[in-house]
Amino acid sequence: MPHLKALKLASVVPVRSAADPVQRAREKMIAVLAEQKQMAEAKIAGQTFTPTHVVRKKNAEGVRVEVETAKRVRQGWFTDGNGKVFFALRYAGKTIEFAKDKNAVEIGELSALPKVIDMLVEAIRAGELDAQLTAAAVERGKMLRKSA
C-alpha cells in the first residue's frame, strides 16, 4: 500500500476525441502516398516491394492468431503508349481530379515520381485537395448506403 500512496490517484473517464473527417482523410492519403513512394523507389532500384499487414486468422486448432501476410497495393502510376509515366490518385474508390477534367499528373520518367509524390503530400498537408477528398468520401458514403 505505501506505493499507491505515493501516486496521485483520480477518478476520470476517458473522452473519445471527435476526429476531424478532413484531417482523417488527409492522413489516409498521406499514408497511401508514402506507400506509393516506397513502391516507386523499389521499382526504380529494380527490387520487389511487398508490404505486409497483420490479420487475424484461425489456426489448425481453431484459435485466433495474428499472422503477417502480404498486402495488396494498387500501383498508382501507369505508362501511356508513348512511354510517358502518369500518376493518378485514388481515394474512396474514385480517381481524384486535381483540376477540372485533370485526373492525373504527367511525370515523364519513373525516376521523377518520388519527387512528385512528395509535392502531392505537401499539397495535401496544405489542404489543397480537401474539397476533392471530401466529395469522394461523400459519394462513397452514398454508394454504400443505397436502399434496396
XYZ file of C-alpha atoms in Angstrom:
148
model
C 0.000 0.000 0.000
C 2.802 2.537 0.559
C 3.474 2.521 -3.188
C -0.076 3.569 -4.071
C 0.003 6.412 -1.548
C 2.931 7.891 -3.459
C 0.817 8.151 -6.634
C -1.696 10.871 -7.437
C -4.961 8.957 -7.990
C -8.011 10.312 -9.842
C -11.481 9.255 -10.933
C -11.678 10.008 -14.661
C -13.494 8.563 -17.671
C -11.585 8.755 -20.972
C -13.244 11.007 -23.529
C -13.109 9.962 -27.137
C -11.951 12.893 -29.199
C -14.097 13.736 -32.190
C -11.799 13.058 -35.122
C -11.968 15.700 -37.792
C -13.033 13.899 -41.007
C -10.961 16.230 -43.189
C -7.844 15.604 -41.104
C -8.546 11.863 -41.186
C -8.814 11.950 -44.992
C -5.536 13.856 -45.219
C -3.753 11.339 -43.002
C -5.098 8.401 -45.023
C -3.948 9.968 -48.303
C -0.507 10.770 -46.910
C -0.149 7.147 -45.763
C -1.186 5.888 -49.215
C 1.264 8.257 -50.903
C 4.086 7.117 -48.614
C 3.377 3.534 -49.658
C 3.293 4.553 -53.342
C 6.641 6.317 -52.920
C 8.193 3.191 -51.371
C 6.810 1.107 -54.233
C 8.164 3.541 -56.849
C 11.599 3.676 -55.213
C 11.739 -0.120 -55.137
C 10.725 -0.282 -58.817
C 13.411 2.275 -59.743
C 16.017 0.265 -57.800
C 14.897 -2.950 -59.528
C 13.659 -4.519 -56.305
C 10.307 -6.021 -55.415
C 8.059 -4.208 -52.970
C 5.945 -6.438 -50.750
C 4.270 -4.571 -47.909
C 2.759 -6.661 -45.133
C -0.011 -6.233 -42.617
C -1.273 -8.228 -39.663
C -4.518 -10.202 -39.991
C -6.306 -12.433 -37.519
C -6.940 -15.999 -38.672
C -7.907 -19.243 -37.037
C -5.111 -21.804 -36.919
C -5.487 -25.594 -37.172
C -6.645 -25.818 -33.540
C -9.347 -23.182 -34.103
C -7.609 -20.490 -32.064
C -7.462 -16.948 -33.451
C -3.876 -15.872 -34.033
C -2.307 -12.824 -35.637
C -0.491 -13.614 -38.866
C 1.573 -11.270 -41.002
C 0.555 -11.538 -44.668
C 1.404 -9.741 -47.885
C -0.761 -6.702 -48.529
C -2.192 -5.992 -51.978
C -1.296 -2.497 -53.125
C -2.533 -0.975 -56.357
C 0.152 0.811 -58.353
C -0.804 4.478 -58.742
C 1.214 5.173 -61.870
C 0.821 3.971 -65.419
C 2.538 4.387 -68.771
C 0.815 5.583 -71.941
C 1.566 4.350 -75.467
C 4.452 6.817 -75.898
C 6.230 5.659 -72.745
C 5.276 8.678 -70.601
C 4.552 7.941 -66.962
C 1.425 9.376 -65.314
C 0.314 9.250 -61.678
C -3.344 9.085 -60.653
C -4.508 9.482 -57.075
C -7.406 7.371 -55.812
C -9.471 7.919 -52.674
C -12.659 6.163 -51.568
C -12.640 4.048 -54.725
C -12.587 7.069 -57.024
C -9.854 8.786 -59.020
C -9.309 12.294 -57.679
C -9.427 15.205 -60.117
C -6.611 17.660 -59.417
C -8.322 20.337 -61.525
C -11.324 20.423 -63.860
C -11.037 17.339 -66.125
C -7.425 16.688 -64.970
C -7.223 13.348 -63.158
C -3.510 12.526 -63.468
C -0.102 14.131 -63.119
C 2.279 13.789 -66.054
C 5.594 12.543 -64.676
C 7.566 11.739 -67.820
C 10.183 9.383 -66.353
C 9.611 6.971 -63.477
C 12.703 8.327 -61.712
C 10.886 11.662 -61.144
C 7.913 10.035 -59.411
C 9.194 10.175 -55.774
C 9.656 13.975 -56.029
C 6.145 14.382 -57.447
C 4.714 12.264 -54.634
C 6.498 14.498 -52.107
C 4.876 17.542 -53.753
C 1.465 15.869 -53.571
C 1.992 15.146 -49.858
C 2.774 18.829 -49.272
C -0.341 19.837 -51.247
C -2.475 17.528 -49.106
C -0.942 18.860 -45.885
C -1.702 22.393 -47.093
C -5.336 21.404 -47.695
C -5.286 21.905 -51.462
C -7.192 18.654 -52.120
C -9.647 18.793 -49.191
C -12.657 19.527 -51.409
C -11.893 16.592 -53.736
C -11.268 14.172 -50.861
C -14.462 15.213 -49.092
C -16.521 14.902 -52.288
C -15.132 11.418 -52.951
C -15.869 10.326 -49.383
C -19.446 11.668 -49.564
C -20.022 9.902 -52.891
C -18.633 6.670 -51.442
C -20.926 7.006 -48.433
C -23.964 7.436 -50.680
C -22.976 4.386 -52.695
C -22.604 2.248 -49.555
C -25.949 3.408 -48.110
C -28.113 2.676 -51.166
C -31.517 1.462 -50.087
C -32.917 -1.556 -51.871
